C-alpha positions as a LaTeX table, in Angstrom:
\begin{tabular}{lrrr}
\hline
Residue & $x$ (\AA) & $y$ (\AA) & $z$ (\AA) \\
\hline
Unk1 & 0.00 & 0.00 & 0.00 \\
Unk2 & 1.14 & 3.44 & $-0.71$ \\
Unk3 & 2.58 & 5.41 & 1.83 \\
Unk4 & 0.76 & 8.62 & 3.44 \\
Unk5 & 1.97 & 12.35 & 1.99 \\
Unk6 & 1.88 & 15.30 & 3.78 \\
Unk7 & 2.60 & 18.52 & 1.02 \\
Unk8 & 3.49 & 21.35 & 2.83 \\
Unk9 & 2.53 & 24.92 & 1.96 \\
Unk10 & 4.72 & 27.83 & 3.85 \\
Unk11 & 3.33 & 31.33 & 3.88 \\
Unk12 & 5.94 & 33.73 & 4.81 \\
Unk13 & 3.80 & 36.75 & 6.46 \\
Unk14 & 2.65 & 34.79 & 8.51 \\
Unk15 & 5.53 & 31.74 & 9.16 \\
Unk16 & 2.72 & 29.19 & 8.64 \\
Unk17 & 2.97 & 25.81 & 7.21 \\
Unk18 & $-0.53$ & 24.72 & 5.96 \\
Unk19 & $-1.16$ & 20.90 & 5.10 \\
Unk20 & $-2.52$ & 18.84 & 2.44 \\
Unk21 & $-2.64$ & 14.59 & 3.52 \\
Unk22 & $-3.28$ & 11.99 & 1.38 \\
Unk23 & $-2.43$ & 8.72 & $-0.37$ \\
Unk24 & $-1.32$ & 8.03 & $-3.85$ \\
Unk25 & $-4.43$ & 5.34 & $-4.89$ \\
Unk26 & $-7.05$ & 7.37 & $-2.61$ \\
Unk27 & $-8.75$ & 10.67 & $-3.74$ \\
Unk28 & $-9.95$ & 11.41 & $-0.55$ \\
Unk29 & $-7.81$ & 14.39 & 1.50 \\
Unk30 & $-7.76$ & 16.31 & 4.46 \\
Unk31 & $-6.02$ & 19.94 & 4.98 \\
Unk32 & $-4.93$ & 21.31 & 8.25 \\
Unk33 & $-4.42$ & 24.69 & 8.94 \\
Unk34 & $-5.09$ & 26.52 & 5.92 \\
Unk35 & $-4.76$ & 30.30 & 5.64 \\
Unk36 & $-6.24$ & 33.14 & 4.49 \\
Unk37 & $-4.26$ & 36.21 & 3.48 \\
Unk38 & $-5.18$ & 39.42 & 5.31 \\
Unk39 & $-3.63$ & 42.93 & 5.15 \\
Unk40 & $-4.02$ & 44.39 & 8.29 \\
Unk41 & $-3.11$ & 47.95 & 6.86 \\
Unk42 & $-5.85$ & 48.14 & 4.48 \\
Unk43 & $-8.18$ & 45.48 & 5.55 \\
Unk44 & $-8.71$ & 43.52 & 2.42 \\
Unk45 & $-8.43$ & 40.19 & 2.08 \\
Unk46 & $-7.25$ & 37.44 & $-0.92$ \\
Unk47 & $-7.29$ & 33.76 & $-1.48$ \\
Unk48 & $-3.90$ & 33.43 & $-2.95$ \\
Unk49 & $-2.41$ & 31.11 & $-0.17$ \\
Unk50 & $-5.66$ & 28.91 & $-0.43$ \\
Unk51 & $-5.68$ & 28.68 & $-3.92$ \\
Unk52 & $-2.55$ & 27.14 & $-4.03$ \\
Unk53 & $-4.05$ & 24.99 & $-1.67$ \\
Unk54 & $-6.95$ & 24.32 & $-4.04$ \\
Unk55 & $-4.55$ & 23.83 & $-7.59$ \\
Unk56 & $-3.05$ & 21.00 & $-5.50$ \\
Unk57 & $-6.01$ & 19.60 & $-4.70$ \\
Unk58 & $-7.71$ & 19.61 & $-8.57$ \\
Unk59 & $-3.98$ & 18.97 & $-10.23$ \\
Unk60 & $-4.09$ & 15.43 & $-8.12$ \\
Unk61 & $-7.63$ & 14.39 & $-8.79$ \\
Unk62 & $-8.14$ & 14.62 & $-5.03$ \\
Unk63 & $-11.11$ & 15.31 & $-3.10$ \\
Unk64 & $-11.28$ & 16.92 & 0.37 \\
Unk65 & $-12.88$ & 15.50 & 3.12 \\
Unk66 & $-11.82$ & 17.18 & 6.13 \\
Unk67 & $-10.78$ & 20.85 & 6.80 \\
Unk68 & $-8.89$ & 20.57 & 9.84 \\
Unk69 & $-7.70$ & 23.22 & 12.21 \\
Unk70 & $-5.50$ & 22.34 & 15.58 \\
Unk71 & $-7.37$ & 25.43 & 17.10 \\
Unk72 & $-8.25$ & 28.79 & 16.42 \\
Unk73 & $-5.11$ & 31.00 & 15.43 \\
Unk74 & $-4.56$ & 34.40 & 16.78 \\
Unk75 & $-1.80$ & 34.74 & 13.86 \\
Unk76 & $-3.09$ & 34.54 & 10.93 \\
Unk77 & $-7.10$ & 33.78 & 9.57 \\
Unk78 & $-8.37$ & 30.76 & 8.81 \\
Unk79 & $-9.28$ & 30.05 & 4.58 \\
Unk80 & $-11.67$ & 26.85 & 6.30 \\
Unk81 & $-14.86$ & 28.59 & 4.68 \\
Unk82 & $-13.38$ & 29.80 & 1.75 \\
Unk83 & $-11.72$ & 26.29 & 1.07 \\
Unk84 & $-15.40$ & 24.37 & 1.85 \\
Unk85 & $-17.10$ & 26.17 & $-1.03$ \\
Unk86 & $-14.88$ & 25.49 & $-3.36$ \\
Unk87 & $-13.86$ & 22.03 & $-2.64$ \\
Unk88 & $-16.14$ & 20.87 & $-0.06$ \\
Unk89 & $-15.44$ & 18.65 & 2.87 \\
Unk90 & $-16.33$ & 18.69 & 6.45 \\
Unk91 & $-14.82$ & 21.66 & 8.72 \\
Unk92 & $-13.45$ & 20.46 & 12.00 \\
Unk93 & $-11.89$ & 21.42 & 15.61 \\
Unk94 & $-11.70$ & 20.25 & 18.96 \\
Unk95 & $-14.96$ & 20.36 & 21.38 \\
Unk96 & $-13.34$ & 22.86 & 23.76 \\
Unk97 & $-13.33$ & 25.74 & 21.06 \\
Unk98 & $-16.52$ & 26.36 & 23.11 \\
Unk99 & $-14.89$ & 27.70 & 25.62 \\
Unk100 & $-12.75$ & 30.16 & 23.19 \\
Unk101 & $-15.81$ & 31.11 & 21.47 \\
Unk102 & $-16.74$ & 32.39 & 25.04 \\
Unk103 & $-13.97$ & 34.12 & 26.04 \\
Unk104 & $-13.68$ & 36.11 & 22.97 \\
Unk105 & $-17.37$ & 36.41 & 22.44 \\
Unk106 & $-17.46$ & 38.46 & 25.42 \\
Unk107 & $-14.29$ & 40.38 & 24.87 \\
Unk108 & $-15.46$ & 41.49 & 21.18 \\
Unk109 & $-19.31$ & 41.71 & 22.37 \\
Unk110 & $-20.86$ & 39.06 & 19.92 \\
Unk111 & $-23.48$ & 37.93 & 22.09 \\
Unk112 & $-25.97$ & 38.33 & 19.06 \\
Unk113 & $-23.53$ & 36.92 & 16.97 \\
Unk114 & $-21.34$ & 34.11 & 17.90 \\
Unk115 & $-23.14$ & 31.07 & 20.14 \\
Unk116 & $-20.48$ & 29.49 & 21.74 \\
Unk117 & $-21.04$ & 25.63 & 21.16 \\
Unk118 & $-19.39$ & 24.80 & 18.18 \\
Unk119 & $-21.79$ & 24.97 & 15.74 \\
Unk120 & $-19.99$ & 27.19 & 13.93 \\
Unk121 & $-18.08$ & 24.02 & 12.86 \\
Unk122 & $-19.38$ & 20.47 & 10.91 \\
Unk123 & $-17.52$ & 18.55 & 13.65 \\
Unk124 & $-15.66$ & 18.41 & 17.15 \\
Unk125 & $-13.35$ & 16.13 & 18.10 \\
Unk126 & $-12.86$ & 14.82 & 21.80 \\
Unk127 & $-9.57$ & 13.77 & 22.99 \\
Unk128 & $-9.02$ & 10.40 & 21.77 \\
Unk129 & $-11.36$ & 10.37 & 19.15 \\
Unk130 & $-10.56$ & 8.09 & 15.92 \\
Unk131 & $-12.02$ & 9.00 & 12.26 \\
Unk132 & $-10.42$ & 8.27 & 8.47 \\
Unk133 & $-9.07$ & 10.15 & 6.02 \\
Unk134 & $-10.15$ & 8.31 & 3.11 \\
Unk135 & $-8.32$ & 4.80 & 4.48 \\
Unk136 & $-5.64$ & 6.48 & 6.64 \\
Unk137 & $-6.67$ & 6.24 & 10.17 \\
Unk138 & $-6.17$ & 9.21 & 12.73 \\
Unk139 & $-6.47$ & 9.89 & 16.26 \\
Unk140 & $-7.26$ & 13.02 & 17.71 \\
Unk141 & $-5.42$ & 14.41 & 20.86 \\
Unk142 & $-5.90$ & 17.32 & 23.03 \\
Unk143 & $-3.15$ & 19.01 & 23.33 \\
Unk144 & $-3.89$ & 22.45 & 25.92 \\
Unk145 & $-1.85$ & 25.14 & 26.97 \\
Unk146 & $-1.17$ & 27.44 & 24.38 \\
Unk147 & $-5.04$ & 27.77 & 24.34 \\
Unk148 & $-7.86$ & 25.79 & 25.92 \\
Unk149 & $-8.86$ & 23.94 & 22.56 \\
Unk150 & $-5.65$ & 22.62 & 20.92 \\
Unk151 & $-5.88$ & 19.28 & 18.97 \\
Unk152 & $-2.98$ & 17.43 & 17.19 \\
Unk153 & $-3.78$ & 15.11 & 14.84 \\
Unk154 & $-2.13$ & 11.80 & 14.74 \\
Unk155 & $-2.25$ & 10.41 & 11.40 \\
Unk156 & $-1.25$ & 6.32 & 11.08 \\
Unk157 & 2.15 & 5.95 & 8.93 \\
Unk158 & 2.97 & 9.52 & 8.52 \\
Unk159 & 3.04 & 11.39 & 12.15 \\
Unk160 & 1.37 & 13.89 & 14.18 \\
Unk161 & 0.40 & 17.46 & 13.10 \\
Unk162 & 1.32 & 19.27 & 16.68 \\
Unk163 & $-0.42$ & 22.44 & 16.07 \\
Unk164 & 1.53 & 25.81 & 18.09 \\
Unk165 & 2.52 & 23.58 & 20.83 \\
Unk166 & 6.56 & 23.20 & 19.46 \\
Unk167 & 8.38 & 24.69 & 17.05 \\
Unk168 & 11.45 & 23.36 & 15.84 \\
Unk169 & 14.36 & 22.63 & 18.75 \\
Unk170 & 16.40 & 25.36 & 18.21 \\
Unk171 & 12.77 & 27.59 & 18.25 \\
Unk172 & 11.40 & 26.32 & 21.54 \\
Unk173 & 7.76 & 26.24 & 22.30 \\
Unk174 & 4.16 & 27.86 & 22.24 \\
Unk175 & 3.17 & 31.13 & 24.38 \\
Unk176 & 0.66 & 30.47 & 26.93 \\
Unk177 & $-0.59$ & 33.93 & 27.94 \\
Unk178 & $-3.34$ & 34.44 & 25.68 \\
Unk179 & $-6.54$ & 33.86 & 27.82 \\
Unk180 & $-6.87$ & 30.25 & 29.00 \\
Unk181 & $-3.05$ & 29.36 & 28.46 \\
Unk182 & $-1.06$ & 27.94 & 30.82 \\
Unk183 & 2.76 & 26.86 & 31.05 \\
Unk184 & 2.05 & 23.54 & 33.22 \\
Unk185 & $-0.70$ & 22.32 & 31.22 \\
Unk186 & 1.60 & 22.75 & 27.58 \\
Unk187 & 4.01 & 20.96 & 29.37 \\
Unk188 & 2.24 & 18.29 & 30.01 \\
Unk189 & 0.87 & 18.32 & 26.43 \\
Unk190 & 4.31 & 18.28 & 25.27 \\
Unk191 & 5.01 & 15.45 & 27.20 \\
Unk192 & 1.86 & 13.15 & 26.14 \\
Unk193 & 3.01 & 14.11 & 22.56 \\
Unk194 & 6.96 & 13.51 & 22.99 \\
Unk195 & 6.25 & 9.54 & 24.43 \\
Unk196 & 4.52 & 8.89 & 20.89 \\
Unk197 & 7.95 & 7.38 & 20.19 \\
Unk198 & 11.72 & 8.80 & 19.25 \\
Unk199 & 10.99 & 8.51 & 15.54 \\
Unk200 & 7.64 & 9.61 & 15.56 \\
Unk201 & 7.64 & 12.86 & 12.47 \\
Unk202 & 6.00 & 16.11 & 13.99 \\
Unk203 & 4.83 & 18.30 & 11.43 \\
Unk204 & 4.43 & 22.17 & 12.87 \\
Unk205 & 1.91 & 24.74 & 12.10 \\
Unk206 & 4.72 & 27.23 & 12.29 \\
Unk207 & 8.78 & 27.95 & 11.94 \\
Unk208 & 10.72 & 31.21 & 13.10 \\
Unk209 & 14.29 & 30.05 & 11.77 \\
Unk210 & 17.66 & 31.96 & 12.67 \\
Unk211 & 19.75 & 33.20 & 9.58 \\
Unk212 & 21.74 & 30.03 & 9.66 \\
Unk213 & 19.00 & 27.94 & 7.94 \\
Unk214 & 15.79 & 27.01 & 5.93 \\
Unk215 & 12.40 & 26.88 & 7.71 \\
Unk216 & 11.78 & 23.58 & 8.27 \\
Unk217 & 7.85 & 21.80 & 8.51 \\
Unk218 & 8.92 & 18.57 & 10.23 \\
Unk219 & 11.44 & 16.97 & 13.16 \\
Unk220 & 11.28 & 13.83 & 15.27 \\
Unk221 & 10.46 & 13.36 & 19.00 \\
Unk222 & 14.14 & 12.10 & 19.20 \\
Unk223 & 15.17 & 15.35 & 18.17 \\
Unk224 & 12.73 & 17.34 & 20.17 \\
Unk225 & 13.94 & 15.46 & 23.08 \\
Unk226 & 17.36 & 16.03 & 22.63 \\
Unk227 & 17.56 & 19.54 & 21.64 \\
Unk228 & 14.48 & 21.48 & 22.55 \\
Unk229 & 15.50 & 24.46 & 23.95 \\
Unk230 & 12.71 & 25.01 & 26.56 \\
Unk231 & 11.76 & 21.39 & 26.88 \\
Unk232 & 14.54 & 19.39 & 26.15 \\
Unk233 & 14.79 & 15.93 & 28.47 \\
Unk234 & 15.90 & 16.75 & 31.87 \\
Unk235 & 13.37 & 20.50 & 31.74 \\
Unk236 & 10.78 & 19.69 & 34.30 \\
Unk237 & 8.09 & 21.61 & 34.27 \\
Unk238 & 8.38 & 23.71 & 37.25 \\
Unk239 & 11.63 & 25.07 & 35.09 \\
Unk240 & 9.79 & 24.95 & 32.06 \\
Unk241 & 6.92 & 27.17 & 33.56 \\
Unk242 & 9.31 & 29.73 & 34.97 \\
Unk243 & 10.83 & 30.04 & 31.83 \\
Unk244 & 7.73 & 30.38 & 29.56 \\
Unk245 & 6.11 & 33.08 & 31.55 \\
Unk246 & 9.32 & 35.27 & 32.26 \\
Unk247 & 9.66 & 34.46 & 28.40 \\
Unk248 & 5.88 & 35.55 & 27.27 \\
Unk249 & 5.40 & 38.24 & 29.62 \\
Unk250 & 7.93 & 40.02 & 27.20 \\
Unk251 & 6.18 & 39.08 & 23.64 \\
Unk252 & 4.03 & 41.62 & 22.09 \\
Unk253 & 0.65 & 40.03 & 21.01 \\
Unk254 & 0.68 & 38.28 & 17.33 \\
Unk255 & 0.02 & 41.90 & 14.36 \\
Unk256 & $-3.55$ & 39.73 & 13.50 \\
Unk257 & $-4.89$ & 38.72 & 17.06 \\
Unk258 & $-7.72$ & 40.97 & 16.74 \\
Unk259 & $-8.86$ & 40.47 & 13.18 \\
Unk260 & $-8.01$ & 36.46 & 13.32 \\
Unk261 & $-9.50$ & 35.50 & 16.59 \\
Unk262 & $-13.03$ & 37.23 & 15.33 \\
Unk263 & $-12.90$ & 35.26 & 12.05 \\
Unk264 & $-11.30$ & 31.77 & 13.22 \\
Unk265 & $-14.24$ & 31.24 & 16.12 \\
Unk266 & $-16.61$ & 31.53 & 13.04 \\
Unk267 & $-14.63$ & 28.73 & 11.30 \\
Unk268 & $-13.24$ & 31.46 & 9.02 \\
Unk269 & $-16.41$ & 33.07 & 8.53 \\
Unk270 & $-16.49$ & 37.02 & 8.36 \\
Unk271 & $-19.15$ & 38.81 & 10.15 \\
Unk272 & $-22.38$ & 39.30 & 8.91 \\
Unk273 & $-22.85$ & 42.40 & 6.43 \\
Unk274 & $-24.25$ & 45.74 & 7.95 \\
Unk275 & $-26.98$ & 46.87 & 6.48 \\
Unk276 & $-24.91$ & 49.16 & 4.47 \\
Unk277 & $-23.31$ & 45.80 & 2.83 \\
Unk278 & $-20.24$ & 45.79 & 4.70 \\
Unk279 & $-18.59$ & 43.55 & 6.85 \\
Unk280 & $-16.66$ & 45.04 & 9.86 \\
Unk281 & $-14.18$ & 43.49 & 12.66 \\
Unk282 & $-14.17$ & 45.42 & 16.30 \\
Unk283 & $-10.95$ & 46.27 & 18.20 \\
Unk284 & $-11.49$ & 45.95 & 21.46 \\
Unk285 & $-9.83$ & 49.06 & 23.32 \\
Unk286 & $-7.37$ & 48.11 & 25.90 \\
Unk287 & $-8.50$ & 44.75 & 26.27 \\
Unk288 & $-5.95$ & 42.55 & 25.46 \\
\hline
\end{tabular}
């Protein structure tokens, strides 16, 4: 049987690498963590990084089933909606986006807009959960700590799509100050993820590289283990805690928190138009 492929797409504003999984034989696909390009200056949006997304998908005959996201982004929008009407498939995230669709319903005021249960979405997984991608099984994990509602998605024969919670060793790991983050419970995330076994392939939803290399979409547990410069093997996670809030306490928020968290609880949905046929985003004054 042929083996599971992962094609990575990298979009530089935003240091994101979206997925598209499959299997030579199979039509049926899944993408994970698409993007939507957004201009925060002028407010306008475009489709380029999806359509690349979508050429891939009709140049290979494939035909999406799932739109997957490990959780909703504060740093860059989500193409989800966008990518389910032109290709179809089901959109999908983890049950406890409720509770991020609550916090940031009441930050942004959407109480007549956004109902926080998750119906915003065609599915939610619960940790543990098992579904298909065409005949590729997968098993769903919660991952928390960067926010409440992290998933990674562990796909049979290929490896584990891990979301924000690492980055590549020499990188580190996720922030955990954006509201219902915490240090311990990444850490412990981390750790259910790094005992999937040293040659397990982790594929990241982002890469910050020094000047001394190439961003990279994939590394091992081995070398997570070895090298990770916050959570490297002998970093408990007192240490690691420490570290991670002296570290995010200094971090400016992400340039598209306000715009993405708005669209990405909506499963990449914009607002509603006004009755003046536009659609508007709020920035919440001194809030975050």
């Amino acid at each position: 049987m042929p083996s599971p492929h992962a094609e990575a797409f990298f979009d530089a504003q935003t240091s994101t690498f979206s997925y598209v999984i499959h299997r030579d034989g199979n039509p049926s696909c899944a993408i994970i963590d698409s993007v939507l390009d957004y201009d925060p200056k002028s407010g306008r949006s475009s489709t380029d990084s999806a359509d690349r997304i979508i050429a891939y998908i009709r140049n290979n005959q494939l035909q999406a089933q799932w739109i997957l996201e490990t959780h909703a982004h504060a740093d860059h929008m989500s193409a989800a909606a966008y990518l389910q009407k032109e290709l179809g498939g089901k959109t999908a995230i983890g049950e406890h986006i409720r509770h991020v669709q609550k916090v940031f319903r009441d930050i942004f005021n959407l109480k007549q807009e956004v109902t926080p249960d998750g119906s915003q979405f065609d599915h939610l997984f619960h940790d543990g959960e098992k579904f298909h991608i065409g005949d590729m099984a997968v098993t769903a994990l919660h991952v928390p700590g960067h926010t409440p509602a992290d998933m990674a998605y562990c796909v049979e024969g290929l490896g584990v799509f891990i979301g924000d919670t690492l980055f590549m060793p020499d990188v580190g790991t996720a922030r955990c100050d954006f509201p219902g983050g915490d240090a311990h419970t990444l850490f412990a995330s981390i750790q259910k993820i790094l005992a999937l076994g040293d040659e397990t392939r982790l594929y990241l939803c982002h890469d910050y590289p020094p000047d001394n290399r190439q961003q990279q979409s994939c590394v091992t547990v081995q070398e997570q283990r070895a090298g990770n410069i916050h959570v490297r093997d002998g970093i408990g996670a007192d240490s690691f805690a420490t570290m991670r809030e002296a570290r995010d306490a200094t971090l400016a928020m992400p340039v598209l928190i306000l715009p993405a968290i708005q669209v990405n609880i909506r499963a990449g949905r914009y607002p509603e138009a006004e009755d003046n046929g536009v659609r508007y985003l709020k920035i919440p004054i001194n809030e975050l």
